[in-house]
PDB file of C-alpha atoms in Angstrom:
ATOM      1  CA  MET A   1      -0.230   0.209   0.108  1.00  0.00           C
ATOM      2  CA  THR A   2       1.306   3.622  -0.642  1.00  0.00           C
ATOM      3  CA  VAL A   3       0.745   6.427   0.813  1.00  0.00           C
ATOM      4  CA  PRO A   4      -0.708   9.862  -2.145  1.00  0.00           C
ATOM      5  CA  ALA A   5       2.106  11.604  -2.710  1.00  0.00           C
ATOM      6  CA  ALA A   6      -0.081  15.071  -0.964  1.00  0.00           C
ATOM      7  CA  ALA A   7      -0.466  13.108   2.635  1.00  0.00           C
ATOM      8  CA  GLN A   8       3.433  12.586   2.008  1.00  0.00           C
ATOM      9  CA  GLU A   9       4.159  15.922   1.690  1.00  0.00           C
ATOM     10  CA  LEU A  10       1.660  17.085   4.314  1.00  0.00           C
ATOM     11  CA  GLY A  11       4.044  14.492   6.745  1.00  0.00           C
ATOM     12  CA  GLY A  12       1.119  11.271   6.597  1.00  0.00           C
ATOM     13  CA  ARG A  13       2.794   8.041   6.423  1.00  0.00           C
ATOM     14  CA  LEU A  14       2.169   4.487   7.622  1.00  0.00           C
ATOM     15  CA  PRO A  15       1.990   3.715  11.252  1.00  0.00           C
ATOM     16  CA  SER A  16       4.508   1.453  12.330  1.00  0.00           C
ATOM     17  CA  ALA A  17       3.549  -2.454  14.485  1.00  0.00           C
ATOM     18  CA  SER A  18       4.631  -0.343  17.937  1.00  0.00           C
ATOM     19  CA  GLU A  19       2.834   2.666  16.549  1.00  0.00           C
ATOM     20  CA  LYS A  20      -0.436   0.368  16.197  1.00  0.00           C
ATOM     21  CA  ALA A  21      -0.028  -1.095  19.928  1.00  0.00           C
ATOM     22  CA  ALA A  22       1.100   2.093  21.050  1.00  0.00           C
ATOM     23  CA  ALA A  23      -1.924   3.770  19.684  1.00  0.00           C
ATOM     24  CA  ASN A  24      -4.712   0.818  20.629  1.00  0.00           C
ATOM     25  CA  HIS A  25      -3.538   0.691  24.131  1.00  0.00           C
ATOM     26  CA  LEU A  26      -3.680   3.779  25.095  1.00  0.00           C
ATOM     27  CA  ARG A  27      -7.270   3.919  23.074  1.00  0.00           C
ATOM     28  CA  LYS A  28      -7.835   1.688  25.338  1.00  0.00           C
ATOM     29  CA  ILE A  29      -6.855   3.763  28.432  1.00  0.00           C
ATOM     30  CA  LEU A  30      -8.945   6.553  27.496  1.00  0.00           C
ATOM     31  CA  ALA A  31     -11.979   4.975  26.412  1.00  0.00           C
ATOM     32  CA  ALA A  32     -11.791   3.573  29.782  1.00  0.00           C
ATOM     33  CA  HIS A  33     -11.837   6.883  31.277  1.00  0.00           C
ATOM     34  CA  ALA A  34     -14.249   8.874  28.643  1.00  0.00           C
ATOM     35  CA  THR A  35     -17.192   9.657  31.217  1.00  0.00           C
ATOM     36  CA  GLY A  36     -16.409  13.178  32.847  1.00  0.00           C
ATOM     37  CA  ASP A  37     -12.463  14.862  32.689  1.00  0.00           C
ATOM     38  CA  ALA A  38      -9.831  12.518  32.107  1.00  0.00           C
ATOM     39  CA  LYS A  39      -6.638  13.095  33.918  1.00  0.00           C
ATOM     40  CA  LEU A  40      -3.641  11.632  31.626  1.00  0.00           C
ATOM     41  CA  ARG A  41      -0.391  11.422  33.931  1.00  0.00           C
ATOM     42  CA  VAL A  42       2.580  11.565  31.464  1.00  0.00           C
ATOM     43  CA  LEU A  43       6.180  11.109  32.327  1.00  0.00           C
ATOM     44  CA  ASP A  44       8.509  14.272  31.425  1.00  0.00           C
ATOM     45  CA  ASP A  45      11.548  12.622  29.488  1.00  0.00           C
ATOM     46  CA  GLU A  46      14.124  15.170  30.928  1.00  0.00           C
ATOM     47  CA  THR A  47      12.915  16.590  34.510  1.00  0.00           C
ATOM     48  CA  GLN A  48      11.511  12.633  35.030  1.00  0.00           C
ATOM     49  CA  GLN A  49       8.498  13.942  37.010  1.00  0.00           C
ATOM     50  CA  PRO A  50       4.927  13.210  36.373  1.00  0.00           C
ATOM     51  CA  THR A  51       3.107  15.796  34.549  1.00  0.00           C
ATOM     52  CA  GLU A  52      -1.012  15.654  35.351  1.00  0.00           C
ATOM     53  CA  ILE A  53      -3.126  17.048  32.443  1.00  0.00           C
ATOM     54  CA  THR A  54      -7.191  17.164  32.050  1.00  0.00           C
ATOM     55  CA  LEU A  55      -8.654  16.033  28.663  1.00  0.00           C
ATOM     56  CA  THR A  56     -11.727  16.527  28.389  1.00  0.00           C
ATOM     57  CA  PRO A  57     -14.950  14.065  26.710  1.00  0.00           C
ATOM     58  CA  ALA A  58     -14.591  16.194  23.415  1.00  0.00           C
ATOM     59  CA  LEU A  59     -10.632  16.438  23.692  1.00  0.00           C
ATOM     60  CA  SER A  60     -10.614  12.526  24.465  1.00  0.00           C
ATOM     61  CA  SER A  61     -12.758  11.794  21.651  1.00  0.00           C
ATOM     62  CA  LEU A  62     -10.758  13.689  19.327  1.00  0.00           C
ATOM     63  CA  LEU A  63      -7.963  11.382  20.966  1.00  0.00           C
ATOM     64  CA  MET A  64     -10.300   8.240  19.936  1.00  0.00           C
ATOM     65  CA  GLU A  65     -10.234   9.029  16.485  1.00  0.00           C
ATOM     66  CA  LEU A  66      -7.141   9.730  16.212  1.00  0.00           C
ATOM     67  CA  LEU A  67      -5.208   6.758  17.574  1.00  0.00           C
ATOM     68  CA  ARG A  68      -8.266   4.200  16.617  1.00  0.00           C
ATOM     69  CA  HIS A  69      -6.820   4.879  12.670  1.00  0.00           C
ATOM     70  CA  ILE A  70      -3.523   4.451  14.196  1.00  0.00           C
ATOM     71  CA  GLY A  71      -4.385   1.554  15.488  1.00  0.00           C
ATOM     72  CA  LYS A  72      -5.850  -0.086  12.437  1.00  0.00           C
ATOM     73  CA  GLY A  73      -2.443   1.042  10.695  1.00  0.00           C
ATOM     74  CA  ASP A  74      -4.434   4.069   8.311  1.00  0.00           C
ATOM     75  CA  ALA A  75      -2.131   7.245   7.354  1.00  0.00           C
ATOM     76  CA  VAL A  76      -3.331   9.889   9.447  1.00  0.00           C
ATOM     77  CA  THR A  77      -3.037  13.793   8.627  1.00  0.00           C
ATOM     78  CA  LEU A  78      -4.296  16.720  10.549  1.00  0.00           C
ATOM     79  CA  VAL A  79      -5.251  19.860   8.589  1.00  0.00           C
ATOM     80  CA  PRO A  80      -5.961  22.406  10.205  1.00  0.00           C
ATOM     81  CA  VAL A  81      -9.183  24.298   8.680  1.00  0.00           C
ATOM     82  CA  SER A  82      -7.435  27.419   8.332  1.00  0.00           C
ATOM     83  CA  LYS A  83      -4.744  25.768   5.940  1.00  0.00           C
ATOM     84  CA  MET A  84      -4.735  26.047   2.281  1.00  0.00           C
ATOM     85  CA  LEU A  85      -4.743  24.121   0.876  1.00  0.00           C
ATOM     86  CA  THR A  86      -3.690  23.602  -3.313  1.00  0.00           C
ATOM     87  CA  THR A  87      -4.977  22.068  -5.797  1.00  0.00           C
ATOM     88  CA  GLN A  88      -3.464  18.528  -5.843  1.00  0.00           C
ATOM     89  CA  GLN A  89      -3.890  18.285  -2.081  1.00  0.00           C
ATOM     90  CA  ALA A  90      -7.678  18.938  -2.162  1.00  0.00           C
ATOM     91  CA  ALA A  91      -8.267  16.316  -5.206  1.00  0.00           C
ATOM     92  CA  ASP A  92      -6.379  14.197  -3.088  1.00  0.00           C
ATOM     93  CA  ILE A  93      -8.958  14.574   0.247  1.00  0.00           C
ATOM     94  CA  LEU A  94     -12.061  14.260  -2.041  1.00  0.00           C
ATOM     95  CA  ASN A  95     -10.123  10.757  -3.302  1.00  0.00           C
ATOM     96  CA  VAL A  96     -10.663  12.582  -7.272  1.00  0.00           C
ATOM     97  CA  SER A  97      -8.414  13.531  -9.744  1.00  0.00           C
ATOM     98  CA  ARG A  98      -6.824  17.448  -9.961  1.00  0.00           C
ATOM     99  CA  PRO A  99      -9.030  17.952 -12.947  1.00  0.00           C
ATOM    100  CA  PHE A 100     -12.134  17.154 -11.863  1.00  0.00           C
ATOM    101  CA  LEU A 101     -11.401  19.041  -8.617  1.00  0.00           C
ATOM    102  CA  ILE A 102     -10.612  22.505 -11.482  1.00  0.00           C
ATOM    103  CA  SER A 103     -13.956  21.613 -12.784  1.00  0.00           C
ATOM    104  CA  LEU A 104     -15.857  22.092  -9.346  1.00  0.00           C
ATOM    105  CA  LEU A 105     -13.901  25.377  -8.604  1.00  0.00           C
ATOM    106  CA  ASP A 106     -14.554  26.322 -12.448  1.00  0.00           C
ATOM    107  CA  LYS A 107     -18.847  25.992 -11.512  1.00  0.00           C
ATOM    108  CA  GLY A 108     -18.554  27.712  -8.324  1.00  0.00           C
ATOM    109  CA  GLU A 109     -18.859  24.435  -6.510  1.00  0.00           C
ATOM    110  CA  ILE A 110     -16.419  24.679  -3.654  1.00  0.00           C
ATOM    111  CA  GLU A 111     -15.045  28.519  -3.121  1.00  0.00           C
ATOM    112  CA  TYR A 112     -11.157  29.486  -4.335  1.00  0.00           C
ATOM    113  CA  SER A 113      -8.776  31.719  -3.722  1.00  0.00           C
ATOM    114  CA  LEU A 114      -6.360  33.239  -5.840  1.00  0.00           C
ATOM    115  CA  VAL A 115      -2.240  33.498  -5.132  1.00  0.00           C
ATOM    116  CA  GLY A 116      -0.937  34.430  -8.263  1.00  0.00           C
ATOM    117  CA  ARG A 117      -2.413  32.460 -10.918  1.00  0.00           C
ATOM    118  CA  HIS A 118      -2.995  29.552  -7.996  1.00  0.00           C
ATOM    119  CA  ARG A 119      -6.256  28.293  -7.048  1.00  0.00           C
ATOM    120  CA  ARG A 120      -6.230  27.937  -2.692  1.00  0.00           C
ATOM    121  CA  ILE A 121      -8.459  26.636  -1.246  1.00  0.00           C
ATOM    122  CA  GLN A 122      -9.663  26.818   2.380  1.00  0.00           C
ATOM    123  CA  ALA A 123      -9.899  23.258   4.478  1.00  0.00           C
ATOM    124  CA  ASP A 124     -13.606  24.714   6.170  1.00  0.00           C
ATOM    125  CA  GLN A 125     -14.432  25.250   2.400  1.00  0.00           C
ATOM    126  CA  LEU A 126     -12.975  21.363   1.408  1.00  0.00           C
ATOM    127  CA  PHE A 127     -14.504  20.151   4.472  1.00  0.00           C
ATOM    128  CA  LYS A 128     -18.552  21.606   3.775  1.00  0.00           C
ATOM    129  CA  TYR A 129     -18.650  20.406   0.274  1.00  0.00           C
ATOM    130  CA  LYS A 130     -17.206  17.149   1.311  1.00  0.00           C
ATOM    131  CA  LYS A 131     -20.325  17.319   3.638  1.00  0.00           C
ATOM    132  CA  GLU A 132     -22.918  18.473   1.354  1.00  0.00           C
ATOM    133  CA  ARG A 133     -21.212  16.148  -1.399  1.00  0.00           C
ATOM    134  CA  ASP A 134     -21.736  12.682   1.274  1.00  0.00           C
ATOM    135  CA  GLU A 135     -25.154  14.187   2.806  1.00  0.00           C
ATOM    136  CA  LYS A 136     -26.309  14.226  -0.805  1.00  0.00           C
ATOM    137  CA  ARG A 137     -24.859  10.456  -1.693  1.00  0.00           C
ATOM    138  CA  SER A 138     -26.522   8.960   1.738  1.00  0.00           C
ATOM    139  CA  LYS A 139     -29.828  10.320   0.667  1.00  0.00           C
ATOM    140  CA  ALA A 140     -29.669   9.073  -2.462  1.00  0.00           C
ATOM    141  CA  LEU A 141     -28.794   6.434  -1.240  1.00  0.00           C
ATOM    142  CA  ALA A 142     -31.215   6.042   1.011  1.00  0.00           C
ATOM    143  CA  ASP A 143     -34.305   6.842  -1.299  1.00  0.00           C
ATOM    144  CA  LEU A 144     -32.816   4.470  -4.364  1.00  0.00           C
ATOM    145  CA  ALA A 145     -32.848   1.652  -1.262  1.00  0.00           C
ATOM    146  CA  GLU A 146     -36.850   2.838  -0.422  1.00  0.00           C
ATOM    147  CA  LEU A 147     -37.673   2.399  -3.821  1.00  0.00           C
ATOM    148  CA  ASP A 148     -36.271  -1.086  -4.562  1.00  0.00           C
ATOM    149  CA  ALA A 149     -37.445  -2.050  -1.332  1.00  0.00           C
ATOM    150  CA  GLU A 150     -41.401  -0.731  -3.644  1.00  0.00           C
ATOM    151  CA  HIS A 151     -40.721  -3.802  -5.771  1.00  0.00           C
ATOM    152  CA  LEU A 152     -39.925  -6.124  -4.426  1.00  0.00           C
TER     153      LEU A 152
END
């Protein structure tokens, strides 16, 4: 399995076996303390002193989701919503070709800005489009399933 060039550029790589095991172990620990604010005690390498960190339920949930992907062996890349993406990076996130993405930009389906002659897409705009696209697909599939059920 290869990691797309954009994922490598953004820092994504496949986790090693030991990283997968550590992610699964940490996810189980967090899951056991997921209700309320969890306190995580970590040992500082330099001072060898324990430091306590409070994890809110929202932060615990986000970390568990990240750890779940790493534990499965997925390459994970974090993209801040304020990041400006190249057309290739945006196409890779949507899992479409760059020319297809350009056609979406030209149709006005995704907002973008020009930096010189280059199109840049803000990550939050891309994720907004992706969410709307996924919702439309889910509705279309539900409608098809309903039609299919009527013909049985």
